[in-house]
mmCIF file with all atom_site columns, C-alpha atoms in Angstrom:
data_model
loop_
_atom_site.group_PDB
_atom_site.id
_atom_site.type_symbol
_atom_site.label_atom_id
_atom_site.label_alt_id
_atom_site.label_comp_id
_atom_site.label_asym_id
_atom_site.label_entity_id
_atom_site.label_seq_id
_atom_site.pdbx_PDB_ins_code
_atom_site.Cartn_x
_atom_site.Cartn_y
_atom_site.Cartn_z
_atom_site.occupancy
_atom_site.B_iso_or_equiv
_atom_site.pdbx_formal_charge
_atom_site.auth_seq_id
_atom_site.auth_comp_id
_atom_site.auth_asym_id
_atom_site.auth_atom_id
_atom_site.pdbx_PDB_model_num
ATOM 1   C CA . MET A 1 1   ? 173.508 -136.793 4.681  1.00 87.00 ? 29  MET A CA 1
ATOM 2   C CA . LYS A 1 2   ? 174.550 -136.711 8.442  1.00 90.00 ? 30  LYS A CA 1
ATOM 3   C CA . TYR A 1 3   ? 171.002 -135.825 9.368  1.00 92.00 ? 31  TYR A CA 1
ATOM 4   C CA . LEU A 1 4   ? 169.460 -138.508 7.128  1.00 95.00 ? 32  LEU A CA 1
ATOM 5   C CA . LYS A 1 5   ? 171.720 -141.179 8.734  1.00 95.00 ? 33  LYS A CA 1
ATOM 6   C CA . GLN A 1 6   ? 170.948 -139.974 12.124 1.00 96.00 ? 34  GLN A CA 1
ATOM 7   C CA . PHE A 1 7   ? 167.253 -140.043 11.381 1.00 95.00 ? 35  PHE A CA 1
ATOM 8   C CA . LEU A 1 8   ? 167.366 -143.479 9.926  1.00 96.00 ? 36  LEU A CA 1
ATOM 9   C CA . ILE A 1 9   ? 169.047 -144.831 13.053 1.00 96.00 ? 37  ILE A CA 1
ATOM 10  C CA . ILE A 1 10  ? 166.256 -143.352 15.195 1.00 96.00 ? 38  ILE A CA 1
ATOM 11  C CA . ALA A 1 11  ? 163.591 -144.619 12.867 1.00 96.00 ? 39  ALA A CA 1
ATOM 12  C CA . ALA A 1 12  ? 165.224 -148.121 12.791 1.00 96.00 ? 40  ALA A CA 1
ATOM 13  C CA . VAL A 1 13  ? 165.145 -148.303 16.710 1.00 96.00 ? 41  VAL A CA 1
ATOM 14  C CA . SER A 1 14  ? 161.528 -147.071 16.448 1.00 95.00 ? 42  SER A CA 1
ATOM 15  C CA . PHE A 1 15  ? 160.758 -149.827 13.966 1.00 96.00 ? 43  PHE A CA 1
ATOM 16  C CA . ALA A 1 16  ? 162.317 -152.279 16.309 1.00 96.00 ? 44  ALA A CA 1
ATOM 17  C CA . GLY A 1 17  ? 159.980 -151.084 19.038 1.00 95.00 ? 45  GLY A CA 1
ATOM 18  C CA . GLU A 1 18  ? 157.009 -151.875 16.669 1.00 95.00 ? 46  GLU A CA 1
ATOM 19  C CA . LEU A 1 19  ? 158.377 -155.311 16.155 1.00 96.00 ? 47  LEU A CA 1
ATOM 20  C CA . LEU A 1 20  ? 158.667 -156.039 19.688 1.00 95.00 ? 48  LEU A CA 1
ATOM 21  C CA . LYS A 1 21  ? 155.093 -154.648 20.273 1.00 95.00 ? 49  LYS A CA 1
ATOM 22  C CA . TRP A 1 22  ? 153.933 -157.206 17.538 1.00 94.00 ? 50  TRP A CA 1
ATOM 23  C CA . LEU A 1 23  ? 156.083 -160.111 19.001 1.00 95.00 ? 51  LEU A CA 1
ATOM 24  C CA . ILE A 1 24  ? 155.458 -159.610 22.734 1.00 92.00 ? 52  ILE A CA 1
ATOM 25  C CA . PRO A 1 25  ? 151.820 -159.299 23.460 1.00 84.00 ? 53  PRO A CA 1
ATOM 26  C CA . LEU A 1 26  ? 152.099 -157.071 26.548 1.00 89.00 ? 54  LEU A CA 1
ATOM 27  C CA . PRO A 1 27  ? 150.007 -153.944 27.153 1.00 91.00 ? 55  PRO A CA 1
ATOM 28  C CA . ILE A 1 28  ? 153.075 -151.606 26.381 1.00 91.00 ? 56  ILE A CA 1
ATOM 29  C CA . SER A 1 29  ? 153.060 -149.296 23.438 1.00 91.00 ? 57  SER A CA 1
ATOM 30  C CA . ALA A 1 30  ? 155.611 -149.634 20.705 1.00 93.00 ? 58  ALA A CA 1
ATOM 31  C CA . SER A 1 31  ? 156.900 -146.096 21.529 1.00 92.00 ? 59  SER A CA 1
ATOM 32  C CA . VAL A 1 32  ? 157.989 -147.326 25.118 1.00 93.00 ? 60  VAL A CA 1
ATOM 33  C CA . TYR A 1 33  ? 159.631 -150.313 23.568 1.00 95.00 ? 61  TYR A CA 1
ATOM 34  C CA . GLY A 1 34  ? 161.509 -148.008 21.265 1.00 94.00 ? 62  GLY A CA 1
ATOM 35  C CA . VAL A 1 35  ? 162.506 -145.595 24.001 1.00 94.00 ? 63  VAL A CA 1
ATOM 36  C CA . VAL A 1 36  ? 163.800 -148.535 26.181 1.00 95.00 ? 64  VAL A CA 1
ATOM 37  C CA . LEU A 1 37  ? 165.713 -149.954 23.019 1.00 96.00 ? 65  LEU A CA 1
ATOM 38  C CA . MET A 1 38  ? 167.298 -146.664 22.346 1.00 96.00 ? 66  MET A CA 1
ATOM 39  C CA . PHE A 1 39  ? 168.393 -146.115 25.811 1.00 95.00 ? 67  PHE A CA 1
ATOM 40  C CA . LEU A 1 40  ? 170.031 -149.782 25.975 1.00 96.00 ? 68  LEU A CA 1
ATOM 41  C CA . CYS A 1 41  ? 171.672 -149.046 22.806 1.00 96.00 ? 69  CYS A CA 1
ATOM 42  C CA . LEU A 1 42  ? 172.972 -145.737 24.018 1.00 95.00 ? 70  LEU A CA 1
ATOM 43  C CA . ALA A 1 43  ? 173.886 -147.132 27.454 1.00 94.00 ? 71  ALA A CA 1
ATOM 44  C CA . LEU A 1 44  ? 175.769 -150.164 25.930 1.00 95.00 ? 72  LEU A CA 1
ATOM 45  C CA . HIS A 1 45  ? 177.465 -148.069 23.358 1.00 94.00 ? 73  HIS A CA 1
ATOM 46  C CA . ILE A 1 46  ? 175.844 -149.800 20.564 1.00 95.00 ? 74  ILE A CA 1
ATOM 47  C CA . ILE A 1 47  ? 174.866 -146.386 19.113 1.00 95.00 ? 75  ILE A CA 1
ATOM 48  C CA . LYS A 1 48  ? 177.028 -143.379 20.087 1.00 95.00 ? 76  LYS A CA 1
ATOM 49  C CA . VAL A 1 49  ? 175.392 -140.277 21.178 1.00 94.00 ? 77  VAL A CA 1
ATOM 50  C CA . GLU A 1 50  ? 177.060 -138.313 18.355 1.00 94.00 ? 78  GLU A CA 1
ATOM 51  C CA . ASP A 1 51  ? 175.440 -140.624 16.015 1.00 94.00 ? 79  ASP A CA 1
ATOM 52  C CA . VAL A 1 52  ? 171.806 -139.274 16.773 1.00 95.00 ? 80  VAL A CA 1
ATOM 53  C CA . ARG A 1 53  ? 172.431 -136.073 18.739 1.00 95.00 ? 81  ARG A CA 1
ATOM 54  C CA . GLU A 1 54  ? 171.468 -133.167 16.145 1.00 95.00 ? 82  GLU A CA 1
ATOM 55  C CA . THR A 1 55  ? 168.353 -135.124 14.714 1.00 94.00 ? 83  THR A CA 1
ATOM 56  C CA . ALA A 1 56  ? 167.261 -135.862 18.409 1.00 93.00 ? 84  ALA A CA 1
ATOM 57  C CA . LEU A 1 57  ? 167.638 -132.303 19.264 1.00 94.00 ? 85  LEU A CA 1
ATOM 58  C CA . PHE A 1 58  ? 165.667 -131.200 16.303 1.00 94.00 ? 86  PHE A CA 1
ATOM 59  C CA . LEU A 1 59  ? 162.848 -133.653 17.115 1.00 92.00 ? 87  LEU A CA 1
ATOM 60  C CA . ILE A 1 60  ? 162.708 -132.344 20.596 1.00 91.00 ? 88  ILE A CA 1
ATOM 61  C CA . GLU A 1 61  ? 162.525 -128.889 19.425 1.00 93.00 ? 89  GLU A CA 1
ATOM 62  C CA . ILE A 1 62  ? 159.513 -129.456 17.176 1.00 93.00 ? 90  ILE A CA 1
ATOM 63  C CA . MET A 1 63  ? 157.801 -131.840 19.632 1.00 90.00 ? 91  MET A CA 1
ATOM 64  C CA . PRO A 1 64  ? 155.117 -129.008 20.618 1.00 89.00 ? 92  PRO A CA 1
ATOM 65  C CA . VAL A 1 65  ? 154.023 -129.355 16.981 1.00 90.00 ? 93  VAL A CA 1
ATOM 66  C CA . MET A 1 66  ? 153.282 -133.048 17.434 1.00 87.00 ? 94  MET A CA 1
ATOM 67  C CA . PHE A 1 67  ? 150.619 -132.263 20.033 1.00 87.00 ? 95  PHE A CA 1
ATOM 68  C CA . ILE A 1 68  ? 148.580 -130.317 17.573 1.00 90.00 ? 96  ILE A CA 1
ATOM 69  C CA . PRO A 1 69  ? 146.675 -133.461 16.203 1.00 89.00 ? 97  PRO A CA 1
ATOM 70  C CA . ALA A 1 70  ? 145.926 -134.556 19.675 1.00 85.00 ? 98  ALA A CA 1
ATOM 71  C CA . ALA A 1 71  ? 144.554 -131.207 20.661 1.00 86.00 ? 99  ALA A CA 1
ATOM 72  C CA . VAL A 1 72  ? 142.410 -131.143 17.657 1.00 89.00 ? 100 VAL A CA 1
ATOM 73  C CA . GLY A 1 73  ? 141.181 -134.512 18.464 1.00 86.00 ? 101 GLY A CA 1
ATOM 74  C CA . LEU A 1 74  ? 140.192 -133.401 21.987 1.00 83.00 ? 102 LEU A CA 1
ATOM 75  C CA . MET A 1 75  ? 138.382 -130.361 20.440 1.00 86.00 ? 103 MET A CA 1
ATOM 76  C CA . GLU A 1 76  ? 136.411 -132.884 17.996 1.00 88.00 ? 104 GLU A CA 1
ATOM 77  C CA . SER A 1 77  ? 135.589 -135.007 21.017 1.00 87.00 ? 105 SER A CA 1
ATOM 78  C CA . TRP A 1 78  ? 134.436 -132.036 23.283 1.00 86.00 ? 106 TRP A CA 1
ATOM 79  C CA . SER A 1 79  ? 130.830 -133.444 22.943 1.00 88.00 ? 107 SER A CA 1
ATOM 80  C CA . LEU A 1 80  ? 131.862 -136.734 24.657 1.00 86.00 ? 108 LEU A CA 1
ATOM 81  C CA . ILE A 1 81  ? 134.190 -135.157 27.116 1.00 86.00 ? 109 ILE A CA 1
ATOM 82  C CA . ARG A 1 82  ? 132.137 -132.295 28.263 1.00 88.00 ? 110 ARG A CA 1
ATOM 83  C CA . SER A 1 83  ? 130.268 -134.351 30.805 1.00 90.00 ? 111 SER A CA 1
ATOM 84  C CA . SER A 1 84  ? 133.190 -135.416 32.766 1.00 90.00 ? 112 SER A CA 1
ATOM 85  C CA . TRP A 1 85  ? 135.797 -132.684 32.044 1.00 88.00 ? 113 TRP A CA 1
ATOM 86  C CA . ALA A 1 86  ? 136.296 -132.181 35.959 1.00 91.00 ? 114 ALA A CA 1
ATOM 87  C CA . SER A 1 87  ? 137.413 -135.732 36.197 1.00 93.00 ? 115 SER A CA 1
ATOM 88  C CA . TYR A 1 88  ? 139.778 -135.292 33.434 1.00 89.00 ? 116 TYR A CA 1
ATOM 89  C CA . LEU A 1 89  ? 141.243 -132.161 34.944 1.00 91.00 ? 117 LEU A CA 1
ATOM 90  C CA . VAL A 1 90  ? 141.645 -133.615 38.481 1.00 95.00 ? 118 VAL A CA 1
ATOM 91  C CA . ILE A 1 91  ? 143.320 -136.962 36.783 1.00 95.00 ? 119 ILE A CA 1
ATOM 92  C CA . THR A 1 92  ? 145.666 -134.722 34.811 1.00 93.00 ? 120 THR A CA 1
ATOM 93  C CA . VAL A 1 93  ? 146.630 -132.515 37.661 1.00 96.00 ? 121 VAL A CA 1
ATOM 94  C CA . VAL A 1 94  ? 147.101 -135.284 40.214 1.00 97.00 ? 122 VAL A CA 1
ATOM 95  C CA . SER A 1 95  ? 149.132 -137.391 37.822 1.00 97.00 ? 123 SER A CA 1
ATOM 96  C CA . THR A 1 96  ? 151.420 -134.498 36.823 1.00 96.00 ? 124 THR A CA 1
ATOM 97  C CA . VAL A 1 97  ? 152.069 -133.775 40.402 1.00 97.00 ? 125 VAL A CA 1
ATOM 98  C CA . ILE A 1 98  ? 153.038 -137.409 41.033 1.00 97.00 ? 126 ILE A CA 1
ATOM 99  C CA . VAL A 1 99  ? 155.260 -137.510 38.036 1.00 97.00 ? 127 VAL A CA 1
ATOM 100 C CA . MET A 1 100 ? 156.999 -134.386 39.005 1.00 97.00 ? 128 MET A CA 1
ATOM 101 C CA . GLY A 1 101 ? 157.465 -135.681 42.518 1.00 97.00 ? 129 GLY A CA 1
ATOM 102 C CA . VAL A 1 102 ? 158.831 -139.066 41.473 1.00 97.00 ? 130 VAL A CA 1
ATOM 103 C CA . SER A 1 103 ? 161.083 -137.408 38.730 1.00 96.00 ? 131 SER A CA 1
ATOM 104 C CA . ALA A 1 104 ? 162.531 -134.995 41.544 1.00 96.00 ? 132 ALA A CA 1
ATOM 105 C CA . MET A 1 105 ? 163.031 -137.886 44.035 1.00 96.00 ? 133 MET A CA 1
ATOM 106 C CA . VAL A 1 106 ? 164.873 -139.975 41.327 1.00 96.00 ? 134 VAL A CA 1
ATOM 107 C CA . THR A 1 107 ? 166.934 -137.078 40.223 1.00 95.00 ? 135 THR A CA 1
ATOM 108 C CA . GLN A 1 108 ? 167.958 -136.312 43.895 1.00 95.00 ? 136 GLN A CA 1
ATOM 109 C CA . THR A 1 109 ? 168.882 -139.985 44.427 1.00 93.00 ? 137 THR A CA 1
ATOM 110 C CA . VAL A 1 110 ? 170.992 -140.154 41.246 1.00 92.00 ? 138 VAL A CA 1
ATOM 111 C CA . ARG A 1 111 ? 172.628 -136.897 42.300 1.00 93.00 ? 139 ARG A CA 1
ATOM 112 C CA . LYS A 1 112 ? 173.594 -138.300 45.646 1.00 90.00 ? 140 LYS A CA 1
ATOM 113 C CA . PHE A 1 113 ? 175.126 -141.299 44.059 1.00 86.00 ? 141 PHE A CA 1
ATOM 114 C CA . GLU A 1 114 ? 177.107 -139.268 41.564 1.00 86.00 ? 142 GLU A CA 1
ATOM 115 C CA . LYS A 1 115 ? 178.265 -137.088 44.426 1.00 85.00 ? 143 LYS A CA 1
ATOM 116 C CA . LYS A 1 116 ? 179.321 -140.097 46.305 1.00 81.00 ? 144 LYS A CA 1
ATOM 117 C CA . GLY A 1 117 ? 181.127 -141.513 43.367 1.00 75.00 ? 145 GLY A CA 1
ATOM 118 C CA . ALA A 1 118 ? 183.014 -138.216 42.895 1.00 73.00 ? 146 ALA A CA 1
ATOM 119 C CA . GLU A 1 119 ? 184.033 -138.073 46.478 1.00 74.00 ? 147 GLU A CA 1
ATOM 120 C CA . THR A 1 120 ? 185.154 -141.648 46.449 1.00 73.00 ? 148 THR A CA 1
ATOM 121 C CA . ASN A 1 121 ? 187.509 -141.095 43.429 1.00 68.00 ? 149 ASN A CA 1
ATOM 122 C CA . GLU A 1 122 ? 189.153 -138.145 44.914 1.00 65.00 ? 150 GLU A CA 1
#
């Protein structure tokens, strides 16, 4: 029953993201709205981490399975992609490197602030 409750909480936040997508006509996907809503709910302690932890971990564990339909879609579209596969490869590599770099810089900045906060509290 605990897992059902946790899944329903996650599904409700995802549904709220879908509603926001419908209400706010911005070029932002419903999943992004849902992630932002979940973050806000967790940060503001509207939802406790313990209320979604196990189900969230399960969903993260099975995430690779969720990419199978996308991979099959790419294979089905190979005739369209074949002519510009090099462009797709370059875009993928460059954007991955940029995301990794930005993530590293953000992580370093957050860790610096955490370290300063810990030194201040001592």
